[in-house]
XYZ file of C-alpha atoms in Angstrom:
749
model
C -0.377 -0.190 -0.118
C 2.732 2.532 0.926
C 4.723 1.600 -1.984
C 2.105 2.021 -4.364
C 1.511 5.822 -2.877
C 5.122 6.214 -3.046
C 5.475 5.186 -6.693
C 2.404 7.420 -7.719
C 3.826 10.602 -6.048
C 7.421 9.685 -7.813
C 5.239 9.488 -11.013
C 3.332 12.691 -10.112
C 6.725 14.835 -9.432
C 8.764 13.691 -12.586
C 5.603 14.483 -14.572
C 5.249 17.952 -13.020
C 9.096 18.700 -13.949
C 8.750 17.821 -17.390
C 6.123 19.679 -17.937
C 7.563 22.552 -16.424
C 10.748 22.102 -18.510
C 9.661 21.553 -21.669
C 5.937 23.266 -22.141
C 3.781 21.455 -24.890
C 6.864 19.385 -25.228
C 8.872 21.907 -27.584
C 12.242 22.628 -27.002
C 13.543 26.197 -26.417
C 14.351 28.283 -29.245
C 17.213 30.932 -29.619
C 16.102 34.414 -29.467
C 16.255 35.934 -32.381
C 18.123 39.509 -32.414
C 16.092 42.656 -33.308
C 17.794 45.270 -35.120
C 16.362 48.717 -34.860
C 16.697 51.235 -37.936
C 18.190 54.661 -37.664
C 18.043 57.673 -40.203
C 21.421 58.817 -41.795
C 21.786 61.944 -39.277
C 21.566 60.057 -36.226
C 24.919 60.951 -34.389
C 26.598 58.437 -32.431
C 26.463 60.639 -29.136
C 22.672 60.806 -29.172
C 21.956 57.286 -28.342
C 23.041 56.474 -24.414
C 24.176 52.539 -24.993
C 27.652 51.877 -24.911
C 27.337 49.366 -27.424
C 24.548 48.710 -30.058
C 23.358 47.014 -33.135
C 21.649 49.425 -35.765
C 20.320 49.406 -39.401
C 21.050 52.088 -41.521
C 19.281 53.201 -44.443
C 20.207 53.439 -48.307
C 22.069 56.445 -50.301
C 23.153 57.747 -47.023
C 26.378 59.051 -48.484
C 23.904 61.865 -50.743
C 23.065 63.513 -47.346
C 26.668 64.612 -46.352
C 25.800 64.386 -42.833
C 29.352 65.238 -41.319
C 32.100 62.712 -40.134
C 34.862 63.484 -37.869
C 38.006 60.785 -37.706
C 39.368 57.673 -39.441
C 38.740 54.524 -37.956
C 37.706 56.246 -34.207
C 35.044 58.818 -34.954
C 34.204 61.163 -32.680
C 30.508 60.927 -31.229
C 29.279 63.958 -32.940
C 30.083 61.862 -36.640
C 26.983 60.101 -38.625
C 26.811 56.322 -37.823
C 25.806 55.708 -41.099
C 28.225 57.635 -43.062
C 30.954 56.555 -40.884
C 30.175 53.054 -41.271
C 30.722 54.141 -45.528
C 34.169 56.066 -44.930
C 35.291 52.776 -42.958
C 33.807 50.262 -45.294
C 31.746 48.502 -43.103
C 28.761 49.104 -45.376
C 28.159 50.611 -48.950
C 25.934 53.132 -49.747
C 22.831 50.550 -50.145
C 22.582 50.428 -45.980
C 22.788 47.923 -43.570
C 23.439 46.700 -40.335
C 26.307 48.341 -38.074
C 27.507 47.210 -34.555
C 28.649 50.382 -32.724
C 30.592 50.802 -29.711
C 31.877 53.647 -27.609
C 34.893 54.465 -26.053
C 36.959 57.670 -24.448
C 37.455 60.279 -26.414
C 40.263 61.417 -28.293
C 43.014 64.313 -28.617
C 42.868 64.468 -32.372
C 40.616 62.894 -34.964
C 42.257 63.056 -38.462
C 40.309 63.714 -41.486
C 40.496 61.607 -44.735
C 38.841 60.491 -47.936
C 37.504 56.992 -48.418
C 34.215 54.807 -49.790
C 33.365 58.521 -51.163
C 32.970 60.231 -47.951
C 35.519 62.927 -46.760
C 35.823 62.946 -42.878
C 36.853 66.039 -41.091
C 39.833 66.823 -38.630
C 38.762 67.945 -35.069
C 40.851 68.154 -32.082
C 39.875 66.795 -28.295
C 36.570 65.592 -28.508
C 35.075 63.885 -25.355
C 33.391 60.332 -26.576
C 34.663 58.412 -29.821
C 32.943 55.218 -31.379
C 34.015 52.683 -33.723
C 32.026 50.651 -36.451
C 32.008 47.409 -36.956
C 29.830 45.168 -39.654
C 26.789 44.256 -38.071
C 27.000 40.223 -37.221
C 26.903 39.571 -33.281
C 29.080 37.263 -31.948
C 27.377 33.878 -30.714
C 25.561 34.231 -27.912
C 25.520 38.422 -28.058
C 22.216 39.917 -27.931
C 22.237 43.798 -28.756
C 19.015 45.804 -27.424
C 16.110 45.696 -29.755
C 15.576 49.768 -29.064
C 17.568 52.319 -29.113
C 17.859 54.562 -25.838
C 18.391 58.745 -27.303
C 19.334 61.202 -25.369
C 16.991 64.339 -24.734
C 17.765 66.858 -27.238
C 17.520 69.696 -24.528
C 18.329 68.456 -21.610
C 18.317 71.334 -18.706
C 21.290 73.038 -17.670
C 22.377 73.593 -14.042
C 24.392 76.644 -13.175
C 27.949 75.214 -11.467
C 27.644 75.892 -7.930
C 24.253 74.726 -7.370
C 23.993 70.969 -6.653
C 20.906 69.349 -8.220
C 18.953 66.154 -7.272
C 16.948 63.799 -8.549
C 13.576 64.228 -7.141
C 12.186 61.560 -5.181
C 9.197 59.982 -5.984
C 7.729 60.080 -2.568
C 8.369 62.067 0.627
C 7.988 58.881 2.450
C 10.585 56.926 0.171
C 13.242 59.608 1.321
C 15.721 58.426 4.503
C 16.441 60.105 7.544
C 19.379 61.788 5.505
C 19.227 62.553 2.241
C 22.245 62.604 -0.283
C 22.167 65.513 -2.783
C 23.752 63.830 -6.083
C 24.617 65.997 -9.387
C 22.750 65.026 -12.080
C 24.990 64.276 -15.487
C 23.407 65.848 -18.372
C 23.724 63.916 -21.741
C 25.468 64.717 -24.800
C 23.505 67.936 -26.295
C 23.037 68.508 -30.248
C 24.622 72.028 -30.561
C 21.199 73.165 -32.842
C 18.877 73.896 -29.433
C 18.992 76.252 -26.365
C 17.132 75.207 -23.132
C 16.802 77.693 -20.275
C 16.443 75.818 -16.821
C 15.106 77.933 -13.977
C 15.825 76.321 -10.326
C 13.712 76.866 -7.586
C 14.470 75.235 -3.701
C 11.823 72.485 -2.715
C 11.850 71.624 0.886
C 10.901 67.961 1.777
C 10.564 67.151 5.448
C 10.874 63.608 6.514
C 10.845 62.641 10.370
C 12.725 65.042 12.261
C 15.139 65.422 8.872
C 14.256 68.665 7.049
C 16.368 68.436 3.336
C 16.248 71.226 0.601
C 16.486 69.942 -2.507
C 16.642 72.237 -5.738
C 14.261 71.652 -8.565
C 14.853 72.404 -12.001
C 12.037 73.403 -14.670
C 13.458 73.080 -18.455
C 11.994 76.202 -20.519
C 13.390 74.452 -24.357
C 12.553 76.050 -27.707
C 11.479 74.355 -30.662
C 13.610 75.811 -32.929
C 17.758 76.819 -33.588
C 18.945 79.685 -31.194
C 18.948 82.355 -33.708
C 15.486 81.916 -35.046
C 14.108 81.786 -31.958
C 15.368 85.393 -30.847
C 14.648 86.962 -34.417
C 11.346 85.748 -34.003
C 10.203 87.438 -30.877
C 12.100 90.502 -31.724
C 9.916 90.538 -34.718
C 6.856 90.285 -33.335
C 7.553 92.617 -30.772
C 7.145 90.972 -27.907
C 8.988 89.621 -24.907
C 10.544 86.826 -24.147
C 9.488 85.247 -20.776
C 13.270 84.365 -20.179
C 14.031 88.117 -20.974
C 10.885 89.790 -18.919
C 12.127 87.683 -15.934
C 15.648 88.787 -16.148
C 14.612 92.437 -16.575
C 12.353 92.203 -13.724
C 15.407 90.768 -11.804
C 17.490 92.973 -13.155
C 15.039 95.813 -11.919
C 14.678 94.487 -8.142
C 18.405 94.030 -8.011
C 19.242 97.500 -8.982
C 16.399 99.369 -6.661
C 18.160 97.270 -3.543
C 21.461 98.238 -4.352
C 21.198 101.634 -5.281
C 24.081 101.562 -7.777
C 22.092 102.888 -10.873
C 21.014 101.410 -13.974
C 24.498 102.068 -15.527
C 26.175 99.793 -13.629
C 24.261 96.738 -14.559
C 24.071 97.180 -18.458
C 26.360 99.820 -19.255
C 23.985 102.596 -19.883
C 20.570 103.335 -19.070
C 19.112 102.719 -22.142
C 20.414 99.356 -22.399
C 17.584 97.503 -20.362
C 15.169 99.327 -22.718
C 16.940 98.076 -26.365
C 17.135 94.759 -24.922
C 13.565 94.207 -23.024
C 11.545 96.622 -24.373
C 8.485 95.563 -27.062
C 9.020 96.541 -30.457
C 6.362 97.478 -33.080
C 4.981 94.250 -34.836
C 6.545 95.261 -38.200
C 5.496 91.531 -39.083
C 7.927 88.082 -38.949
C 11.000 88.604 -41.093
C 13.010 85.781 -42.668
C 15.875 84.776 -39.903
C 19.083 84.801 -41.453
C 21.610 82.112 -40.397
C 24.561 84.273 -40.051
C 23.229 86.622 -37.609
C 24.472 86.430 -34.083
C 22.518 87.327 -30.626
C 25.193 89.961 -28.769
C 26.182 89.245 -25.394
C 25.369 91.842 -22.877
C 27.328 91.891 -19.547
C 25.428 91.886 -16.235
C 25.858 92.708 -12.505
C 26.673 89.536 -10.492
C 24.708 88.108 -7.715
C 22.315 85.503 -6.826
C 19.123 87.429 -8.773
C 21.076 86.941 -12.195
C 23.107 83.283 -11.322
C 19.917 81.724 -11.570
C 19.110 81.974 -14.719
C 21.129 80.670 -17.890
C 21.063 79.959 -21.193
C 21.947 75.802 -22.417
C 25.524 75.925 -23.784
C 26.732 73.320 -26.728
C 29.141 71.066 -24.875
C 32.678 72.052 -25.730
C 36.117 70.361 -24.609
C 37.204 74.134 -22.775
C 38.478 74.306 -19.351
C 36.155 76.646 -16.808
C 37.614 79.930 -15.764
C 36.326 80.855 -12.235
C 37.606 84.822 -12.290
C 37.876 85.718 -15.594
C 37.021 89.595 -15.866
C 35.444 88.952 -19.224
C 31.907 86.548 -19.873
C 33.090 82.926 -19.002
C 33.450 80.245 -21.999
C 31.005 77.298 -21.874
C 31.953 74.371 -19.798
C 32.008 70.507 -19.779
C 30.339 68.220 -17.995
C 33.442 66.823 -16.400
C 34.121 70.010 -15.263
C 30.913 70.687 -13.619
C 31.366 67.061 -11.791
C 34.851 68.224 -10.463
C 33.873 71.718 -9.394
C 30.553 71.439 -7.785
C 30.725 74.694 -5.710
C 31.988 76.793 -8.548
C 29.905 79.697 -8.893
C 29.359 82.352 -11.923
C 30.689 86.155 -11.189
C 29.728 87.991 -14.296
C 25.792 87.372 -15.033
C 24.481 85.005 -18.071
C 25.377 84.887 -21.731
C 22.522 84.420 -24.375
C 25.010 82.775 -27.413
C 24.163 81.261 -30.653
C 24.398 78.313 -31.184
C 27.108 76.903 -33.540
C 26.042 73.994 -35.923
C 29.583 72.725 -35.905
C 31.204 71.575 -32.781
C 34.081 74.359 -31.589
C 37.399 72.351 -30.393
C 39.904 74.563 -27.992
C 42.518 77.149 -29.191
C 45.026 75.102 -31.211
C 46.674 75.038 -34.313
C 45.252 73.204 -37.127
C 46.981 71.083 -39.114
C 44.242 70.862 -41.884
C 43.761 68.395 -44.721
C 47.506 67.240 -45.585
C 46.101 65.625 -49.043
C 44.827 69.245 -50.068
C 47.868 71.532 -49.616
C 46.667 74.650 -51.971
C 46.268 78.366 -51.585
C 43.011 79.652 -52.262
C 41.742 83.140 -53.217
C 37.803 83.479 -52.925
C 36.588 86.546 -55.222
C 33.497 87.318 -53.952
C 30.906 89.142 -56.106
C 29.861 92.488 -53.717
C 28.299 94.382 -56.456
C 24.675 95.967 -55.635
C 22.881 93.785 -58.330
C 23.252 90.774 -55.660
C 21.334 92.476 -53.510
C 21.767 91.831 -49.573
C 19.787 88.253 -49.546
C 21.791 86.557 -51.742
C 25.211 88.221 -50.330
C 24.045 86.593 -47.420
C 23.693 83.375 -49.317
C 27.458 83.743 -50.834
C 28.400 84.238 -47.332
C 26.786 81.021 -45.984
C 28.071 79.405 -49.095
C 32.148 80.603 -48.496
C 31.684 79.321 -44.709
C 30.407 76.070 -45.675
C 33.354 75.756 -48.164
C 35.666 76.829 -45.451
C 34.312 73.758 -43.443
C 34.874 71.276 -45.710
C 38.081 72.454 -46.744
C 39.273 71.679 -43.629
C 41.867 74.836 -43.414
C 44.923 74.148 -41.714
C 49.051 75.119 -41.779
C 49.631 71.792 -43.447
C 46.470 72.048 -45.608
C 44.609 74.343 -47.744
C 44.772 78.091 -46.489
C 42.025 80.729 -47.715
C 41.678 84.405 -48.106
C 38.457 86.303 -49.331
C 38.496 89.692 -51.921
C 35.379 91.273 -52.417
C 35.205 93.080 -55.798
C 32.345 95.607 -56.474
C 33.712 98.732 -58.634
C 37.380 98.093 -57.172
C 38.374 94.860 -55.323
C 39.321 94.799 -51.580
C 41.201 92.388 -49.417
C 38.476 91.388 -46.671
C 41.482 88.808 -44.718
C 44.605 87.683 -46.817
C 46.059 83.999 -46.890
C 47.581 84.050 -43.528
C 45.044 86.156 -41.316
C 43.301 82.642 -40.160
C 44.899 78.755 -39.677
C 41.724 77.027 -39.092
C 38.145 76.479 -41.021
C 36.725 77.204 -37.209
C 38.527 80.810 -36.841
C 37.348 81.677 -40.498
C 33.471 80.880 -40.057
C 32.962 84.137 -37.767
C 35.385 86.330 -40.331
C 33.007 85.350 -43.100
C 29.898 86.204 -41.243
C 31.150 89.816 -40.561
C 32.128 90.868 -44.053
C 29.509 93.701 -45.196
C 28.753 93.946 -48.357
C 30.657 96.928 -50.633
C 28.283 97.341 -53.203
C 29.189 98.664 -56.783
C 29.384 97.052 -60.541
C 30.970 93.473 -60.966
C 34.535 94.443 -62.178
C 36.023 90.734 -62.197
C 38.435 91.739 -64.636
C 39.852 94.553 -62.195
C 39.821 92.156 -59.383
C 41.688 89.451 -61.337
C 44.523 92.064 -61.881
C 44.783 92.610 -58.184
C 45.138 89.258 -57.218
C 47.923 88.801 -60.053
C 49.689 91.838 -59.010
C 49.364 92.256 -55.189
C 47.240 89.242 -53.416
C 49.899 85.983 -53.965
C 52.678 87.396 -51.937
C 54.936 85.910 -49.579
C 53.815 89.022 -47.436
C 49.961 87.804 -47.799
C 50.755 83.886 -46.760
C 51.506 83.041 -50.499
C 53.245 79.426 -49.410
C 55.320 79.152 -52.724
C 54.880 75.012 -52.573
C 51.477 75.112 -52.505
C 49.192 75.627 -56.083
C 47.455 79.307 -55.998
C 43.716 78.490 -56.841
C 41.567 81.550 -57.253
C 37.811 80.888 -57.310
C 35.841 83.850 -58.751
C 31.973 84.012 -57.581
C 29.895 85.900 -60.200
C 26.078 86.738 -60.121
C 24.885 87.219 -63.622
C 27.978 88.304 -65.935
C 30.947 90.312 -65.085
C 30.737 94.645 -66.016
C 34.105 94.671 -67.514
C 36.423 92.614 -69.516
C 38.062 89.353 -68.406
C 40.731 87.701 -71.205
C 43.674 89.689 -70.713
C 43.143 89.898 -67.054
C 43.003 85.857 -66.801
C 45.706 85.268 -69.556
C 48.081 87.177 -67.036
C 46.955 85.456 -64.019
C 47.207 81.943 -65.784
C 50.331 82.612 -66.820
C 51.798 83.637 -63.465
C 50.707 80.191 -62.422
C 47.168 80.975 -60.963
C 44.165 78.366 -61.359
C 40.989 80.230 -61.914
C 37.734 78.617 -61.143
C 34.401 80.594 -62.067
C 31.344 79.960 -60.436
C 28.540 81.482 -62.236
C 25.108 82.272 -60.619
C 22.035 82.437 -62.726
C 24.118 83.011 -65.232
C 22.484 84.996 -69.028
C 20.026 83.265 -70.688
C 19.011 83.430 -74.409
C 17.261 87.107 -74.014
C 19.944 88.763 -71.567
C 23.367 87.388 -73.861
C 23.032 90.871 -75.549
C 23.691 92.168 -72.520
C 26.945 90.327 -71.767
C 30.148 92.716 -72.016
C 32.044 89.851 -73.046
C 30.398 86.546 -74.671
C 31.814 83.457 -73.531
C 33.953 85.285 -70.860
C 34.259 81.825 -68.692
C 35.785 79.609 -71.375
C 38.019 83.193 -71.795
C 38.836 83.262 -68.039
C 39.245 79.674 -66.383
C 42.282 77.416 -66.408
C 41.435 74.921 -68.935
C 37.732 75.083 -71.100
C 37.207 71.531 -70.239
C 34.400 71.994 -67.880
C 36.594 71.195 -64.804
C 36.816 74.702 -63.694
C 33.805 75.813 -64.369
C 30.483 75.371 -62.305
C 27.477 76.917 -63.495
C 24.580 77.419 -61.118
C 20.872 77.745 -61.977
C 20.089 79.573 -59.056
C 21.446 81.102 -55.871
C 19.145 78.727 -53.549
C 20.957 76.109 -55.128
C 24.642 77.441 -54.160
C 25.282 75.121 -51.189
C 24.842 72.060 -53.649
C 28.322 73.084 -55.063
C 30.167 72.934 -51.799
C 31.552 69.247 -52.192
C 32.200 69.215 -55.623
C 34.156 72.572 -55.633
C 36.064 71.428 -52.617
C 36.858 68.303 -54.442
C 37.894 70.100 -58.055
C 40.389 72.307 -56.120
C 41.830 69.855 -53.933
C 42.981 67.561 -57.281
C 46.083 69.096 -57.613
C 46.975 67.035 -60.130
C 44.737 68.402 -62.555
C 45.770 72.279 -61.175
C 47.226 72.423 -64.494
C 47.964 76.207 -64.606
C 50.148 76.042 -61.782
C 52.756 74.989 -64.238
C 54.222 77.606 -65.768
C 57.006 78.407 -68.385
C 59.764 78.659 -65.488
C 59.058 75.325 -63.251
C 57.550 72.897 -65.732
C 60.668 71.778 -67.940
C 63.225 68.974 -67.993
C 66.545 71.090 -69.835
C 69.112 69.514 -71.358
C 72.161 71.531 -72.135
C 74.459 70.106 -74.714
C 78.167 71.396 -74.706
C 80.832 71.384 -76.874
C 84.310 70.819 -75.179
C 86.291 70.568 -78.503
C 89.990 71.489 -78.423
C 88.942 74.780 -80.576
C 86.603 76.056 -77.659
C 89.730 76.589 -74.996
C 89.616 76.745 -71.138
C 88.634 80.276 -70.887
C 85.866 80.185 -73.282
C 84.584 77.138 -72.003
C 84.246 78.509 -68.458
C 82.744 81.451 -70.510
C 80.319 79.039 -71.934
C 79.611 77.680 -68.566
C 78.665 80.856 -66.975
C 76.346 81.293 -69.725
C 74.467 77.858 -68.855
C 74.172 79.131 -65.187
C 72.577 82.453 -66.180
C 69.948 80.633 -68.233
C 69.501 78.026 -64.998
C 68.943 81.117 -62.704
C 65.816 82.245 -64.534
C 63.888 78.706 -63.607
C 62.344 77.672 -60.492
C 64.829 74.129 -59.506
C 63.290 70.952 -57.744
C 62.189 68.074 -58.386
C 58.760 68.715 -59.118
C 59.407 71.926 -60.628
C 62.292 72.254 -63.474
C 65.167 69.882 -63.879
C 68.059 70.013 -65.396
C 70.840 67.713 -66.952
C 73.806 68.394 -69.192
C 76.482 66.452 -71.666
C 79.359 67.245 -73.142
C 81.147 66.430 -75.735
C 84.074 66.020 -78.014
C 84.379 62.562 -80.194
C 82.933 61.221 -77.536
C 80.229 62.569 -75.036
C 80.029 62.593 -71.023
C 76.827 62.862 -68.889
C 78.022 65.753 -66.148
C 74.878 65.002 -64.416
C 71.115 64.033 -65.172
C 67.772 65.212 -64.097
C 66.703 65.532 -60.627
C 70.096 64.858 -59.461
C 70.546 68.073 -58.076
C 67.031 69.483 -56.549
C 68.017 72.913 -55.586
C 69.104 75.768 -57.349
C 72.229 76.793 -55.400
C 73.400 72.418 -55.268
C 72.863 72.835 -59.699
C 74.784 75.814 -59.796
C 77.542 74.597 -58.114
C 77.789 71.310 -60.205
C 77.601 73.358 -63.565
C 80.788 75.525 -61.954
C 82.657 72.185 -61.576
C 82.183 70.595 -64.994
C 85.767 70.296 -66.373
C 86.992 71.062 -69.660
C 87.134 67.798 -71.762
C 88.965 68.919 -74.913
C 88.847 66.904 -78.170
C 87.049 66.682 -81.772
C 83.325 68.074 -82.928
C 80.786 65.167 -83.190
C 77.451 67.065 -82.302
C 75.314 64.223 -84.098
C 76.415 62.074 -82.182
C 75.841 64.099 -78.634
C 72.335 64.703 -79.807
C 71.565 60.989 -79.766
C 73.577 60.125 -76.414
C 71.242 62.972 -74.660
C 68.258 61.391 -75.886
C 69.204 58.385 -75.052
C 70.492 59.159 -71.316
C 68.249 62.365 -70.350
C 65.217 62.661 -72.338
C 64.240 58.774 -72.296
C 63.898 59.307 -68.508
C 61.801 62.729 -68.802
C 59.227 62.648 -66.744
C 55.416 62.846 -68.723
C 53.805 66.145 -67.689
C 57.422 68.066 -68.598
C 58.366 69.969 -71.451
C 61.242 68.712 -73.028
C 63.972 71.192 -73.763
C 67.223 70.981 -75.636
C 70.010 73.612 -75.741
C 72.931 72.851 -78.088
C 76.162 75.027 -77.630
C 79.097 74.403 -80.431
C 81.470 76.877 -81.877
C 82.234 74.834 -85.108
C 81.071 72.360 -87.764
C 80.513 68.972 -86.678
C 82.190 66.129 -87.788
C 78.990 63.682 -88.115
C 75.650 64.372 -89.681
C 72.839 65.955 -87.270
C 69.945 65.789 -89.565
C 68.765 62.729 -88.540
C 69.832 63.046 -85.167
C 68.055 66.217 -84.767
C 64.956 65.078 -86.630
C 64.539 62.176 -84.174
C 64.411 64.029 -81.089
C 61.953 66.786 -82.867
C 59.768 63.249 -83.559
C 59.800 62.717 -79.604
C 58.321 66.042 -78.942
C 62.117 67.993 -77.768
C 62.117 71.653 -78.658
C 65.306 71.987 -79.668
C 67.207 75.494 -79.498
C 70.879 75.946 -81.141
C 73.605 78.341 -80.131
C 76.700 79.016 -82.647
C 79.570 80.737 -81.994
C 82.860 81.890 -83.927
C 82.897 78.976 -86.618
C 79.718 77.224 -86.511
C 78.333 76.090 -89.402
C 74.498 78.178 -89.796
C 73.173 75.245 -92.166
C 73.658 72.798 -89.211
C 72.229 75.176 -86.496
C 69.170 75.397 -88.537
C 68.874 71.528 -88.756
C 69.184 71.445 -85.154
C 66.588 74.065 -84.054
C 62.565 73.707 -83.797
C 60.850 75.627 -86.395
C 60.812 78.385 -86.707
C 63.987 78.713 -87.093
C 64.144 82.420 -86.004
C 63.058 81.757 -82.633
C 65.232 78.494 -81.635
C 68.416 79.315 -83.913
C 70.975 82.217 -82.317
C 74.500 83.167 -83.613
C 77.291 85.080 -81.990
C 80.664 86.012 -83.383
C 82.333 86.139 -79.661
C 82.072 83.816 -76.310
C 81.996 87.148 -74.508
C 78.749 88.087 -76.294
C 76.653 85.001 -74.871
C 74.999 86.349 -72.056
C 72.922 88.849 -74.578
C 70.831 85.856 -75.664
C 69.808 84.823 -72.203
C 66.684 87.267 -71.646
C 65.635 86.226 -75.551
C 65.862 82.327 -74.998
C 64.000 82.578 -71.774
C 61.502 84.908 -73.500
C 60.795 82.365 -76.322
C 60.253 79.601 -74.180
C 57.642 81.160 -71.938
C 55.964 82.590 -74.977
C 55.956 78.865 -76.827
C 54.523 77.729 -73.200
C 51.840 80.307 -72.886
C 50.494 80.033 -76.242
C 49.476 76.239 -76.066
C 45.777 75.789 -76.475
C 44.173 75.363 -72.921
C 41.697 73.049 -73.780
């Protein structure tokens, strides 16, 4: 009986355990990873999770969302474009695993997979991206926890505590903990009013500050403009005005001490007549007013975009914004100088430091902006916004591109030169301050100005970097540009034209110079001209323009007649020359060489001495500075012997011109004092066919017919004869002039 009962109990227990372990007799299924989707503009810093997986949509590359860094990115970067830049996904979208890490001291920009990332100094948080395939057993969150875009800001020195759910939940002793504000997007403004809250629990009374955020719904600059234009007072400014009045009446210091003038409060806070809402301008700024210190003012503050700048406690000027780390480490710090109403920038602000810039885009760029009256104030503002965007996209720095601006109207004027600003961050406010000059659109006069005055050492021209001039034109110029452009090109300036709202068929009769763009730009192949149909589409050309001006291999106008040659001197060392005259010939060679810009990337010089035989004195690129080259010419020893000019020409072609660079003009200068013992026709014709430009210089007993065979046609421009060695120096200017005339007469297509 007992055995039967025991057996029954065991069966029931086994059955129950089996049912609990495997309900309905089914096996446990592995949970499936759900991947949340994000938009192209989502930045890593907006998501609170330290590691997560997300799915990017297609075509994020076209959105041109900003990316900062290479491999490791600043948390203000677009997740999807950072993934495309790293090669984790393509422009078709896909899954990405994001892992956050500590901030970096510097983020290096680069170009990869059609995305140009920018450089940035000292951001507080970083992240990396990986292919969206979780490791076995790893399950990422199925939803993303976003940081609030407008968190309240608490004054340093005032402790903030989380409000308890109920008074009864508080212990006898309450510890006030500061709240860590999440990363803010630099496009919103939030005001926080802190009032004390008293909570009594048992025998202990605890006073906690509570914060009530007041958040705008648009960018700060737009909100301020709309309030002013509507003629009303924003509640925030009204509270400050009333607090200021109360403070002044109690202290008896008067209005002048508070706002530097009795009319300052009225100007800032009094209502204005309602003239209707006007369109906010993106570049407008909110001026800061100094305010008195004290609790009446320290309780209210506009939220600042988080920037990595150190806090300053007792600076007599208005303080800069502080990071969250500074707020934690200095909880008792107090404001001593009132409030700051500061415009929020849409780009991250870095600490004061020297920006290296994009080393792959080392160019000196002058922008010629149209300041004529025809452009109007609204379009002039669009033009400034465009230049500010270009300055950010270029990544200006001492080792990368540098940028200056000239405004032209009736006459050109330098707004700032190439050495004025060494970073994109410094350039943006400088561009915003430019005021319209007015007048006509005299582009030709502006091009003459930059050719003669702008690209100089005093203005910051670096010499080793290509010179670029980007001309912005509303419609068409009011003067001729062809001659001024030619002189600019011949001096090595690469001219780009951005024409906005050009002449239509009915307006072409009003254009001063038809086809002015083709007559002006560096080349007529379309690379140096960007027509824009409307001013409102101008910003779309930022990236195409930056890509072109940074393509240094195609900036062919930087190559001039003085820096784009391979020059071979073929020097007669026969017995008839003599030691003294040979030194005179070498002095002539040195005088010609001095006129050129010498380096491995500029003009290169080689030399061959010949008698019956030939000797390579030095090859192209063997000496890459002018001083080294002139010393090498001085050290050439006189050989003495017969005269085989034809064989020397063939030898020069084999030893020098066969190793010439494709983008160099090949120039041969033959110097002889007598008739050759061998034929010169066939060797000369052979080098002509290889594109070598040959000059012949005969002295004393040289044969005129041989000089003409050697020289490139026309003979009068390439063949010279002198009776005495001492008169060789007279032909130096003529040879240089002919070389440059031939170079500048080349077709520009």
